Coordinates of C-alpha atoms and ligand atoms in Angstrom, one line a residue:
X5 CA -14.5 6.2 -17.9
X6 CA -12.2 8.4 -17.3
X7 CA -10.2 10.1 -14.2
X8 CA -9.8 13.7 -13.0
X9 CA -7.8 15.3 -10.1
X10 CA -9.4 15.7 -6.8
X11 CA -8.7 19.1 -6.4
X12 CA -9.5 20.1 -10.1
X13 CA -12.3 18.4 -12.0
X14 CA -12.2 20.4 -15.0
X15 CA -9.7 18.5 -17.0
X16 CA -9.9 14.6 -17.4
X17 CA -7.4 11.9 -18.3
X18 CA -7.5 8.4 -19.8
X19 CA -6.3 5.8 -17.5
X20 CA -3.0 4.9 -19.3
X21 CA -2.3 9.3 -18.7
X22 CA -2.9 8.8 -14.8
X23 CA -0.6 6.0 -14.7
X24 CA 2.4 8.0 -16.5
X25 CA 1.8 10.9 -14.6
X26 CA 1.3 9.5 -11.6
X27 CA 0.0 13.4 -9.6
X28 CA -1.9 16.1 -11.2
X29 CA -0.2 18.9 -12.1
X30 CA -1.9 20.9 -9.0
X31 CA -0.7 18.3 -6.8
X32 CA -3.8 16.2 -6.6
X33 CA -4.4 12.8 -6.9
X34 CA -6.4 10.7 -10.2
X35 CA -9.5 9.6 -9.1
X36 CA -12.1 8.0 -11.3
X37 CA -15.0 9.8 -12.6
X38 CA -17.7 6.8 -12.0
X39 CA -17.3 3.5 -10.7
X40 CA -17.5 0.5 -13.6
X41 CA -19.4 -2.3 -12.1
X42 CA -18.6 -5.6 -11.7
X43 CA -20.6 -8.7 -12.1
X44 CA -20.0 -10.6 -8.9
X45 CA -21.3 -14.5 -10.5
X46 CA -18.8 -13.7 -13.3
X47 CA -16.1 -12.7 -11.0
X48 CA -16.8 -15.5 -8.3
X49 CA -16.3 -18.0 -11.3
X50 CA -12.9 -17.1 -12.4
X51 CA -10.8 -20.1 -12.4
X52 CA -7.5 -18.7 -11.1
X53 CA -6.4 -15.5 -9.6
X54 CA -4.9 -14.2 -12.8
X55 CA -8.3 -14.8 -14.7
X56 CA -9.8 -12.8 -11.7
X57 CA -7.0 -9.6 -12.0
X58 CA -7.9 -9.8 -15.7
X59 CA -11.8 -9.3 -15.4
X60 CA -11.4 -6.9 -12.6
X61 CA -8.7 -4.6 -14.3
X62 CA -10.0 -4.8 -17.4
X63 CA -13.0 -2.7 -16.0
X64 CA -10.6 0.3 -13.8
X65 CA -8.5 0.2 -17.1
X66 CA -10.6 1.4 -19.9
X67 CA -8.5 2.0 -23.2
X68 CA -5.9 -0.6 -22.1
X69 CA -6.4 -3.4 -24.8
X70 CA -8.2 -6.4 -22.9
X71 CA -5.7 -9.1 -24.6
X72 CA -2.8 -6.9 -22.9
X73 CA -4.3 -7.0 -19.5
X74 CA -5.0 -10.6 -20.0
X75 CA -1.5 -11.6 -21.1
X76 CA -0.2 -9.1 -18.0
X77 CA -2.1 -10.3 -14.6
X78 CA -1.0 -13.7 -16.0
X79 CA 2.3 -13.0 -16.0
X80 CA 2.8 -11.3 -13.0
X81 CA 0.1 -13.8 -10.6
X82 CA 1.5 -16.7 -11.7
X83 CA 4.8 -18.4 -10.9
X84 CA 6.0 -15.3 -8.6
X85 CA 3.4 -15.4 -6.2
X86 CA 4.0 -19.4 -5.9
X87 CA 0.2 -20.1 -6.8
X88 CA -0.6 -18.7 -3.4
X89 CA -2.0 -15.3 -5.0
X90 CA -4.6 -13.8 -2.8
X91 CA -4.2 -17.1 -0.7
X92 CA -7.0 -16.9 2.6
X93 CA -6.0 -18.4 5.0
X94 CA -9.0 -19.3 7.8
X95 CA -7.7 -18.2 11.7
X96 CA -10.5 -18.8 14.1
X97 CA -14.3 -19.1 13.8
X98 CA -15.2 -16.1 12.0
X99 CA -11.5 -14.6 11.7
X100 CA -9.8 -15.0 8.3
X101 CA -5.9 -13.9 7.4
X102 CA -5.9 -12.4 3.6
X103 CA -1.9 -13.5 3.2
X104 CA -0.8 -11.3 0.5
X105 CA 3.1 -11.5 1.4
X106 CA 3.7 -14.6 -0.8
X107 CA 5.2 -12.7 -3.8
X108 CA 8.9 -12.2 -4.4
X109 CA 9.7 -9.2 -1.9
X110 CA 7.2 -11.0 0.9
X111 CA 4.9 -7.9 1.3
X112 CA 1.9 -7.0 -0.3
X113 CA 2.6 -4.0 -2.2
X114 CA 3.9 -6.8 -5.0
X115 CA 0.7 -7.0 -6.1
X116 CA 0.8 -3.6 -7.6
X117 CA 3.8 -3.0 -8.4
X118 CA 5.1 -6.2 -10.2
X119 CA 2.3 -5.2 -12.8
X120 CA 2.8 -1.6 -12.5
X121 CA 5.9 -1.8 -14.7
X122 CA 3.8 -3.5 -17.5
X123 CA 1.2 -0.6 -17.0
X124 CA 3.6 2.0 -17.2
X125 CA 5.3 0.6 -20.4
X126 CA 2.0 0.4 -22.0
X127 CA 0.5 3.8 -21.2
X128 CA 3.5 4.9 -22.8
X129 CA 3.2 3.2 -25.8
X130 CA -0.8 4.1 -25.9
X131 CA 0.0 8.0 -25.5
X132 CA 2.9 7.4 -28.2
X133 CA 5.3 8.8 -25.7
X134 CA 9.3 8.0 -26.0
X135 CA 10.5 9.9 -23.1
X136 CA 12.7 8.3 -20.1
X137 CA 10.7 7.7 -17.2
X138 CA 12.4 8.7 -14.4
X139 CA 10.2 7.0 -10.9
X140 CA 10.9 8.5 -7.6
X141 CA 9.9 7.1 -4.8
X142 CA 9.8 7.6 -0.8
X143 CA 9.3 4.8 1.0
X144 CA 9.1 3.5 4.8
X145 CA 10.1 0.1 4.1
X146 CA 8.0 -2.2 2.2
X147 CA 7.5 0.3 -0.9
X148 CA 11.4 1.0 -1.9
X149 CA 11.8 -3.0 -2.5
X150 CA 8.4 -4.2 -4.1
X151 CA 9.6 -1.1 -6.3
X152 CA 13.2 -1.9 -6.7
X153 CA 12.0 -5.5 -7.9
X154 CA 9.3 -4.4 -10.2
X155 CA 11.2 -2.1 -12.2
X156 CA 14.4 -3.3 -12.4
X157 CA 15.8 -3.5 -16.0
X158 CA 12.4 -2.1 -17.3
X159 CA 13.3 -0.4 -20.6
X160 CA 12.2 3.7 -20.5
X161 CA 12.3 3.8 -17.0
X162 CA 15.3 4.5 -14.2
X163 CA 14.3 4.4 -10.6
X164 CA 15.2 5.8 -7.4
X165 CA 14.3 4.9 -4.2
X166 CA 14.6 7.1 -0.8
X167 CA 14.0 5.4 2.3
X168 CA 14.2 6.6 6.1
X169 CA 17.7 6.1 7.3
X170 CA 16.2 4.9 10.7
X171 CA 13.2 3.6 9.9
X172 CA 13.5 0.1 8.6
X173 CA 14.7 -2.8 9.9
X174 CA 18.0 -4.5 8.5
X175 CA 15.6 -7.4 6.4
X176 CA 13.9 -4.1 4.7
X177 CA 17.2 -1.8 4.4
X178 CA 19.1 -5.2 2.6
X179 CA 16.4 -5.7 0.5
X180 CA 16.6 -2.5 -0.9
X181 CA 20.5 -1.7 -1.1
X182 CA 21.1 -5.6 -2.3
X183 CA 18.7 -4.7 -5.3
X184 CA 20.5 -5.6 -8.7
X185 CA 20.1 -3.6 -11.7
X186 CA 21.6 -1.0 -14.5
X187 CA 18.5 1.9 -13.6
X188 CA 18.1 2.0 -10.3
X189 CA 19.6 3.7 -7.2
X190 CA 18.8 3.4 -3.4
X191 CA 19.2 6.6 -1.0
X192 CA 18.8 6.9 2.7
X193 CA 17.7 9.8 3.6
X194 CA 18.3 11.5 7.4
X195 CA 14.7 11.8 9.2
X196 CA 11.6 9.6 9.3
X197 CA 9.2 8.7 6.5
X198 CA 7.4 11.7 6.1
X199 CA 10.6 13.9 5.8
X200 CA 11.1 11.7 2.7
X201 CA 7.7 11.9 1.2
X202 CA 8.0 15.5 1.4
X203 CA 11.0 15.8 -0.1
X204 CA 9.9 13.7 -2.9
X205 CA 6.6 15.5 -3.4
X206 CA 8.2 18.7 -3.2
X207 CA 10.2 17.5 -6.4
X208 CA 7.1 16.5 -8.3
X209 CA 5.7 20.1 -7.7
X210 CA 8.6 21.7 -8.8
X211 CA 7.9 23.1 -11.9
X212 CA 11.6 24.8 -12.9
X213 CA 13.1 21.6 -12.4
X214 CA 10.3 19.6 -14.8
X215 CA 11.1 22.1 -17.8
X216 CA 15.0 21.1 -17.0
X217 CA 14.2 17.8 -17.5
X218 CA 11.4 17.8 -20.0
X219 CA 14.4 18.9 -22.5
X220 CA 16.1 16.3 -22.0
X221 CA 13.3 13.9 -22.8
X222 CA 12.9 12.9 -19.3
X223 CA 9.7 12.8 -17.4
X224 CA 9.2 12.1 -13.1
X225 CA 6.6 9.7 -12.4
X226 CA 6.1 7.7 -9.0
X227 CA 5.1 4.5 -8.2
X228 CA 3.9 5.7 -4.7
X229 CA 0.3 4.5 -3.7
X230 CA -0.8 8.3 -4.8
X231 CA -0.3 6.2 -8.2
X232 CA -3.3 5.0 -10.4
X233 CA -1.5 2.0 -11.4
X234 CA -0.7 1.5 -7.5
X235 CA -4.8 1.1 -6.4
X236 CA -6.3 -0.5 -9.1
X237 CA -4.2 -4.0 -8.8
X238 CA -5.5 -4.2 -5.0
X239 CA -9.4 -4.0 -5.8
X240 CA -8.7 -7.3 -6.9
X241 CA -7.7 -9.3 -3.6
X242 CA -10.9 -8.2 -2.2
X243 CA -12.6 -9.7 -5.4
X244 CA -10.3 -12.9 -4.3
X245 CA -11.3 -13.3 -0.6
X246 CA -14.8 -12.6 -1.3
X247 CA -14.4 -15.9 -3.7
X248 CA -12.8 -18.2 -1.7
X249 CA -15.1 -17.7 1.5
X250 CA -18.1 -18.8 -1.3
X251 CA -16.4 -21.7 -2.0
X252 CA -15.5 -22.8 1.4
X253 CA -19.3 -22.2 1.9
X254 CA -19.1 -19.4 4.7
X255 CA -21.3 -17.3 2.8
X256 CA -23.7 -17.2 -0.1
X257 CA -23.2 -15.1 -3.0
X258 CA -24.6 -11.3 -1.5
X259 CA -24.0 -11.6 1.9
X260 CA -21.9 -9.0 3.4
X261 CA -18.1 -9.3 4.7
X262 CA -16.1 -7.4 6.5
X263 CA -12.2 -6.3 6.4
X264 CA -9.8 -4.9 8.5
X265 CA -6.6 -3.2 6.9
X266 CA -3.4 -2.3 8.5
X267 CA -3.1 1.5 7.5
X268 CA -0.3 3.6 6.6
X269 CA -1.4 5.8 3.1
X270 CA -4.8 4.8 2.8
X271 CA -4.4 3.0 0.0
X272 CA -4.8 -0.8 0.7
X273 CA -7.9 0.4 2.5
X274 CA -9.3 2.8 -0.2
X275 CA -8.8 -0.1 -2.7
X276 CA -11.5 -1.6 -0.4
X277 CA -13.8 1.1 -0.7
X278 CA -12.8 0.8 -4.4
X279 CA -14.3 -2.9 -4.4
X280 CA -17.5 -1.8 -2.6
X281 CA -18.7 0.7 -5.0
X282 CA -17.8 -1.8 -8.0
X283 CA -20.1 -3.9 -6.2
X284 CA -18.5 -6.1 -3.8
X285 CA -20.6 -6.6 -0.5
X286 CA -17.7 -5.3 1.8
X287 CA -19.4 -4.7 5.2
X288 CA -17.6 -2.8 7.1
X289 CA -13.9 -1.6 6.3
X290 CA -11.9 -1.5 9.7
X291 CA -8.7 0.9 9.4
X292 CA -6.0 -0.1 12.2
X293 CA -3.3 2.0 13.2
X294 CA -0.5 1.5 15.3
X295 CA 0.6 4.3 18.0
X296 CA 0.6 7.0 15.0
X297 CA -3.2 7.1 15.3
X298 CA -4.2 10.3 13.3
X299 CA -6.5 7.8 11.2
X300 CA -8.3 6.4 14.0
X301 CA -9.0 9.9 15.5
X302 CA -9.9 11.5 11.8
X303 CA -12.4 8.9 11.0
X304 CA -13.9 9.2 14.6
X305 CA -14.3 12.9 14.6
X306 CA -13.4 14.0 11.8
X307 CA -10.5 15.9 13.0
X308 CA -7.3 15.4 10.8
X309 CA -4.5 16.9 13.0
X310 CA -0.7 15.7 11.7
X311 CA 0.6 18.3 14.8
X312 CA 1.8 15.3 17.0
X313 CA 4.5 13.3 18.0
X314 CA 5.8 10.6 15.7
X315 CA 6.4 7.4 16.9
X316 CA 8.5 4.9 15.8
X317 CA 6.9 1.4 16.2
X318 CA 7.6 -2.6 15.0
X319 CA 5.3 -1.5 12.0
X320 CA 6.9 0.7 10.1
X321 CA 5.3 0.3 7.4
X322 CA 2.1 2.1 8.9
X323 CA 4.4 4.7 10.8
X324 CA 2.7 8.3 8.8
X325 CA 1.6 11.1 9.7
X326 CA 0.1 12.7 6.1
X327 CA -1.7 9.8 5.1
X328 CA -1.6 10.4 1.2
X329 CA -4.8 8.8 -0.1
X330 CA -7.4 10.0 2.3
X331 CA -7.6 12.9 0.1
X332 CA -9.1 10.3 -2.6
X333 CA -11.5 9.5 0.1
X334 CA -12.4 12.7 1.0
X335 CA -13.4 13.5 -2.5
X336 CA -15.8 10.7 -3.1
X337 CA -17.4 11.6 0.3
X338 CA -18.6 15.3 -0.4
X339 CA -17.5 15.2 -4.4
X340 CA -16.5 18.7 -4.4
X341 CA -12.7 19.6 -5.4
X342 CA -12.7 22.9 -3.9
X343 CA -13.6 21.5 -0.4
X344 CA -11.1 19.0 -0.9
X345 CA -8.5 22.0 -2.1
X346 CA -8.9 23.6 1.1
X347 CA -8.9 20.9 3.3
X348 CA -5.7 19.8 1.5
X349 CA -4.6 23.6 1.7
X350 CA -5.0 23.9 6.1
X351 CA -3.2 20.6 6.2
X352 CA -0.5 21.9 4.3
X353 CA 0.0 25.4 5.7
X354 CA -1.8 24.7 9.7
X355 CA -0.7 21.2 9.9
X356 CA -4.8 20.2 10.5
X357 CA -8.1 20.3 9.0
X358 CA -11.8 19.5 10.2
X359 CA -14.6 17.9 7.8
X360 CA -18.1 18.8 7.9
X361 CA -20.9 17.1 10.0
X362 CA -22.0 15.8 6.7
X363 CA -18.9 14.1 5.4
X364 CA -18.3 12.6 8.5
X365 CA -21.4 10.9 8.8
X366 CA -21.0 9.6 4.8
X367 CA -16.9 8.0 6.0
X368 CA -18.8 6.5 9.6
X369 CA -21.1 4.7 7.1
X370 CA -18.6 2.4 5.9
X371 CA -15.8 3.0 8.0
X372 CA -14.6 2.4 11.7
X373 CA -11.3 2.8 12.7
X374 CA -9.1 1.2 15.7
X375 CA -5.5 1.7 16.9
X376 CA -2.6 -0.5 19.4
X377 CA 0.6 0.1 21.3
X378 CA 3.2 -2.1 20.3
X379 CA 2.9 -4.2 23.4
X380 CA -0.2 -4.7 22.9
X381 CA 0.8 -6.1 19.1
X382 CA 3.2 -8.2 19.9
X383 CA 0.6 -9.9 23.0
X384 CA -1.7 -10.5 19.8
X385 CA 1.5 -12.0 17.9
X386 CA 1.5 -14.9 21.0
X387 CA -2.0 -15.3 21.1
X388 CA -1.9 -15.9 17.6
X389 CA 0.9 -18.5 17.8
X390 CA -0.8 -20.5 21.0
X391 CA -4.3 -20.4 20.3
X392 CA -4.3 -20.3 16.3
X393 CA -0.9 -21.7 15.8
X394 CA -1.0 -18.8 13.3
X395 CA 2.7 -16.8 12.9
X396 CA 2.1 -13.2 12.2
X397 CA 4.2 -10.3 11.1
X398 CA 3.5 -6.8 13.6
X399 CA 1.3 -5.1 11.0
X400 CA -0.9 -7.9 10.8
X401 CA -0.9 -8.1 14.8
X402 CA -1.8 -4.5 14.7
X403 CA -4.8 -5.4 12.3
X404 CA -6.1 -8.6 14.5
X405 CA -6.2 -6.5 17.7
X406 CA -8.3 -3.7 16.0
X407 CA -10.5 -6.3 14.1
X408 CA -11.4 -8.4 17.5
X409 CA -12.4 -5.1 19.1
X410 CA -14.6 -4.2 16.5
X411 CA -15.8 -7.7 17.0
X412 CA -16.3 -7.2 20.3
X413 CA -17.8 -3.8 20.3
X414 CA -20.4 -4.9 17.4
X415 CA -22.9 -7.6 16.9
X416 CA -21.9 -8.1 13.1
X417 CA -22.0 -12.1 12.5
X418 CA -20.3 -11.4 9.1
X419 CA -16.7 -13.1 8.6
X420 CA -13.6 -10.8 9.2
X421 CA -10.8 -10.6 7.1
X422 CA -7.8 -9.3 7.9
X423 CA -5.2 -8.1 5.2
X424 CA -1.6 -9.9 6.2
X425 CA 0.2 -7.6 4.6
X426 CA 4.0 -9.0 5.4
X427 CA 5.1 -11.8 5.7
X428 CA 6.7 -12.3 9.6
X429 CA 9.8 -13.0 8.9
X430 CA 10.9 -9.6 7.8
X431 CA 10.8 -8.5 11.6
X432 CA 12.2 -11.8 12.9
X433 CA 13.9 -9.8 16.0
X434 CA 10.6 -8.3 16.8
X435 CA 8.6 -11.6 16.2
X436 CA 10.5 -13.4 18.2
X437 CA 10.4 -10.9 21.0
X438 CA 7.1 -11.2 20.7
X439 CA 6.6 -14.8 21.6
X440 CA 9.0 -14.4 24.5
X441 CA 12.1 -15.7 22.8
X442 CA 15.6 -14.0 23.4
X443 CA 16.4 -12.1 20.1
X444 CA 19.5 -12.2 18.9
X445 CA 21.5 -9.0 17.2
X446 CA 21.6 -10.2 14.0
X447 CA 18.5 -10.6 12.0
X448 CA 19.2 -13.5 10.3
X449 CA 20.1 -15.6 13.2
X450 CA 16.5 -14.4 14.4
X451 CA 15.0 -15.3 11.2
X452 CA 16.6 -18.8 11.8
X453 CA 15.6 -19.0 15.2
X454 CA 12.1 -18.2 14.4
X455 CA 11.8 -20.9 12.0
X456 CA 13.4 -23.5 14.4
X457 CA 11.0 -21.9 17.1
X458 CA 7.4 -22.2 14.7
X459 CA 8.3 -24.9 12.5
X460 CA 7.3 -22.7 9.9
X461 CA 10.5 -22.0 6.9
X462 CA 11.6 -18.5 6.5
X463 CA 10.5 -17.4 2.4
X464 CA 13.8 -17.8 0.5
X465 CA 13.8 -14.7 -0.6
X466 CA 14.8 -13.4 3.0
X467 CA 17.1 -15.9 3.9
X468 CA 19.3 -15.3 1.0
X469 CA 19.9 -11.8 1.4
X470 CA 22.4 -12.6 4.0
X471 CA 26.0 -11.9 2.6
X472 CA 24.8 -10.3 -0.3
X473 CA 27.2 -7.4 -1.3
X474 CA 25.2 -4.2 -0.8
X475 CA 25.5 -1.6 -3.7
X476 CA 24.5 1.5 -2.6
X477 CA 25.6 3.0 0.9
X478 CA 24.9 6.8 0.6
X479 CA 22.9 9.0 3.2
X480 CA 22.0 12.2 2.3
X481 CA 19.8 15.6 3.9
X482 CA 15.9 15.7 2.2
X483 CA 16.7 18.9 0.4
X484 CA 19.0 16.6 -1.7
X485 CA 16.4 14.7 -3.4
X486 CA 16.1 17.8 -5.9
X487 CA 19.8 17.5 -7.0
X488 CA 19.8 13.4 -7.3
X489 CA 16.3 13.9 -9.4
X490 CA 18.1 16.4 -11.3
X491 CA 21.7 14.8 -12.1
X492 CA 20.5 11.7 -13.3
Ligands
PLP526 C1 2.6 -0.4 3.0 C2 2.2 -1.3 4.1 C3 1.1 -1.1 4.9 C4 0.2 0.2 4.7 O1 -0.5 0.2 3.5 P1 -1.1 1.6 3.0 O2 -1.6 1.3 1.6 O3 0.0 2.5 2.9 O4 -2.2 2.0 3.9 C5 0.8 -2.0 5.9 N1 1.5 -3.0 6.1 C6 2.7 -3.3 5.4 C7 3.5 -4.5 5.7 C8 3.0 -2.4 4.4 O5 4.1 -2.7 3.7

């Protein structure tokens, strides 16, 4: 198997090539030409998740040597997700929380990128490249850290992180600027999320500046979910939950379950779609927005219009406008680059596109789509805590209130899960607001009161990050990025 761009099917790429490149060269994104499949008995049986990331990546990461993928998932699901990897986590009667914030920055996106590093370093060695790897990523939060962590001290590789200068809370910004390391750098950058994203991608598509840096032996890459090495490590959660409602005999092996995914990029949620055509019984895949809806209207109409107000909300993580990985999805759905092209081409230059009737129908097959107000999040954050005596983080909240909608709205007796994708103590203030406490101005007073207030400890990771010296302080405009990718 191998992967081509979805705006250019004429050239492949081995997996370990997608992975060190990161975008095609006409700015599209890897996608794989088939879809291996997975034996679900075999997969079911796996004794830990590790085992489980082993099977399933061995079969998205053809010409990566089995014993490496092996040795990899085992070092990275092990002791740093505290043997809670993929951990699920039943709610209510049909209602289950996938917690996926138990690794060492407390988000999901650990899952990819504490392995992504290992990935990288190996595609390198496969292609018998020596350059230095130079990883530039935008991120609204979540991304920057889980990043930060993965890479740090990786040989080959230097990193820089740019990250909204008002779009994270203090938790996320300290996470990031705390970060320890000899190659990597943090930036803020003045504007919201997607000012950063396109400041990054407008880097990567530069080609004057890639020749510059080609001769000196360095090469950009990014570790954005547009990455290769980004999706494949999520397929496997699914794979997990799947498991571990057959063992707590909710289903038998074949029946269908659903998910619902907090949505920013499309790419937790694609990696759903991912599992399904490997052969997972997903049922339906629920994407849940917060006020920045363009999701929820796309996949109802059809319509992808980013001309619209952007909202900041108390999930930051899903607060985009150009979601990037929808364009994977739109491929798989008509399989035809040049429609893709020029869908990918109105967005770019009209700010909107429109899919046909006929693509449409194939995404309202599988998908359904829901969006909440923040109010309306953090009434499902104390409904959570008093009926379930569950604690959730706002992205999660925003996923529950979509998922018991669609619950409502349909007959479908299949269990839901929802994808917890941070863990709630890295929005203590909001959290607490939420379950009508007084919030006090400095996070990590909230974080403590929220412990004292649920009984439940704040991850250690969090709590230490108070008086921690931060290194890097520097704001800058998004035409910038060019001259920090290009200084080194
Ligand atoms: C990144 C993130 C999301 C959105 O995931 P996408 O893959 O971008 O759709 C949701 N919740 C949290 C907490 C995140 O960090």
């Amino acid at each position: 198997m191998q992967f081509f761009s979805t705006r250019n099917a004429g050239s492949r790429v081995s997996a370990a090539q997608a992975i060190v490149q990161g975008l095609s060269s006409e700015g599209g994104l890897f996608v794989p030409e088939s879809f291996p499949q997975a034996d679900l008995k075999t997969a079911c049986e796996k004794a830990s998740y590790a085992e489980l990331a082993a099977y399933v990546l061995g079969l998205v990461l053809p010409g990566y040597p089995q014993e490496f993928v092996a040795e990899a998932t085992e070092k990275t699901y092990g002791e740093a997700f505290q043997g809670k990897a993929g951990y699920l986590r039943p709610v209510n009667k049909d209602l289950y929380s996938l917690e996926l914030w138990h690794g060492p920055t407390c988000a999901f996106k650990d899952y990819a990128l504490q392995i992504m590093p290992k990935l990288l370093v190996k595609g390198k060695e496969l292609l018998g490249r020596s350059e230095l790897t130079y990883i530039l990523v935008a991120t609204s939060g979540d991304t920057g850290k889980a990043a930060l962590a993965g890479y740090q001290d990786v040989p080959g590789v230097k990193i820089a992180v740019f990250y909204p200068s008002h779009g994270t809370s203090q938790v996320q910004r300290l996470q990031m600027t705390t970060q320890q390391g000899d190659n990597v750098a943090v930036y803020a950058v003045k504007g919201n999320f997607d000012d950063a994203q396109t400041g990054v991608k407008k880097v990567f598509a530069d080609q004057e500046l890639g020749r510059q840096l080609a001769e000196q032996n360095v090469c950009l890459s990014s570790a954005n979910s547009i990455n290769w090495g980004r999706l494949a490590p999520q397929i496997v959660y699914y794979f997990a939950a799947y498991r571990q409602l057959l063992e707590q005999g909710r289903i038998q092996m074949g029946d269908a379950v659903d998910f619902c995914v907090p949505t920013g990029n499309f790419g937790d949620i694609l990696a759903g779609y991912y599992a399904k055509r490997m052969g997972l019984p997903v049922g339906r895949l629920v994407c849940a927005s917060n006020r920045n809806n363009v999701l929820t209207e796309f996949l109802k109409t059809g319509h992808y219009d980013a001309r619209r107000t952007f909202y900041r909300t108390t999930s930051p993580s899903m607060d985009i406008l150009v979601s990037s990985n929808l364009e994977r999805l739109l491929y798989h759905m008509c399989e035809d680059t040049e429609k893709v092209s020029g869908w990918m081409e109105e967005l770019r230059t009209q700010g909107h596109y429109q899919v046909d009737a006929q693509c449409l129908e194939k995404i309202q097959e599988i998908f359904s789509a829901g969006c909440t107000d923040d109010e309306q999040a953090a009434e499902e954050i104390s409904a959570m805590f008093q009926d379930n005596q569950y604690l959730c983080d706002p992205h999660t909240a925003v996923a529950f209130c979509v998922a018991q909608e669609y619950k409502n709205e349909t007959s479908s007796g299949a269990p839901m899960v929802v994808l917890s994708t941070a863990s709630p103590f890295k929005f203590p203030g909001d959290v607490l607001k939420a379950l009508g406490q007084l919030v006090p101005e400095d996070e990590f007073e909230a974080m403590r009161q929220l412990a004292a207030h649920t009984n439940v400890p704040a991850p250690q990771a969090l709590a230490s990050l108070q008086g921690q010296p931060e290194r890097f302080d520097r704001e800058i405009e998004p035409e910038q990025i060019r001259e920090i990718a290009k200084i080194l």
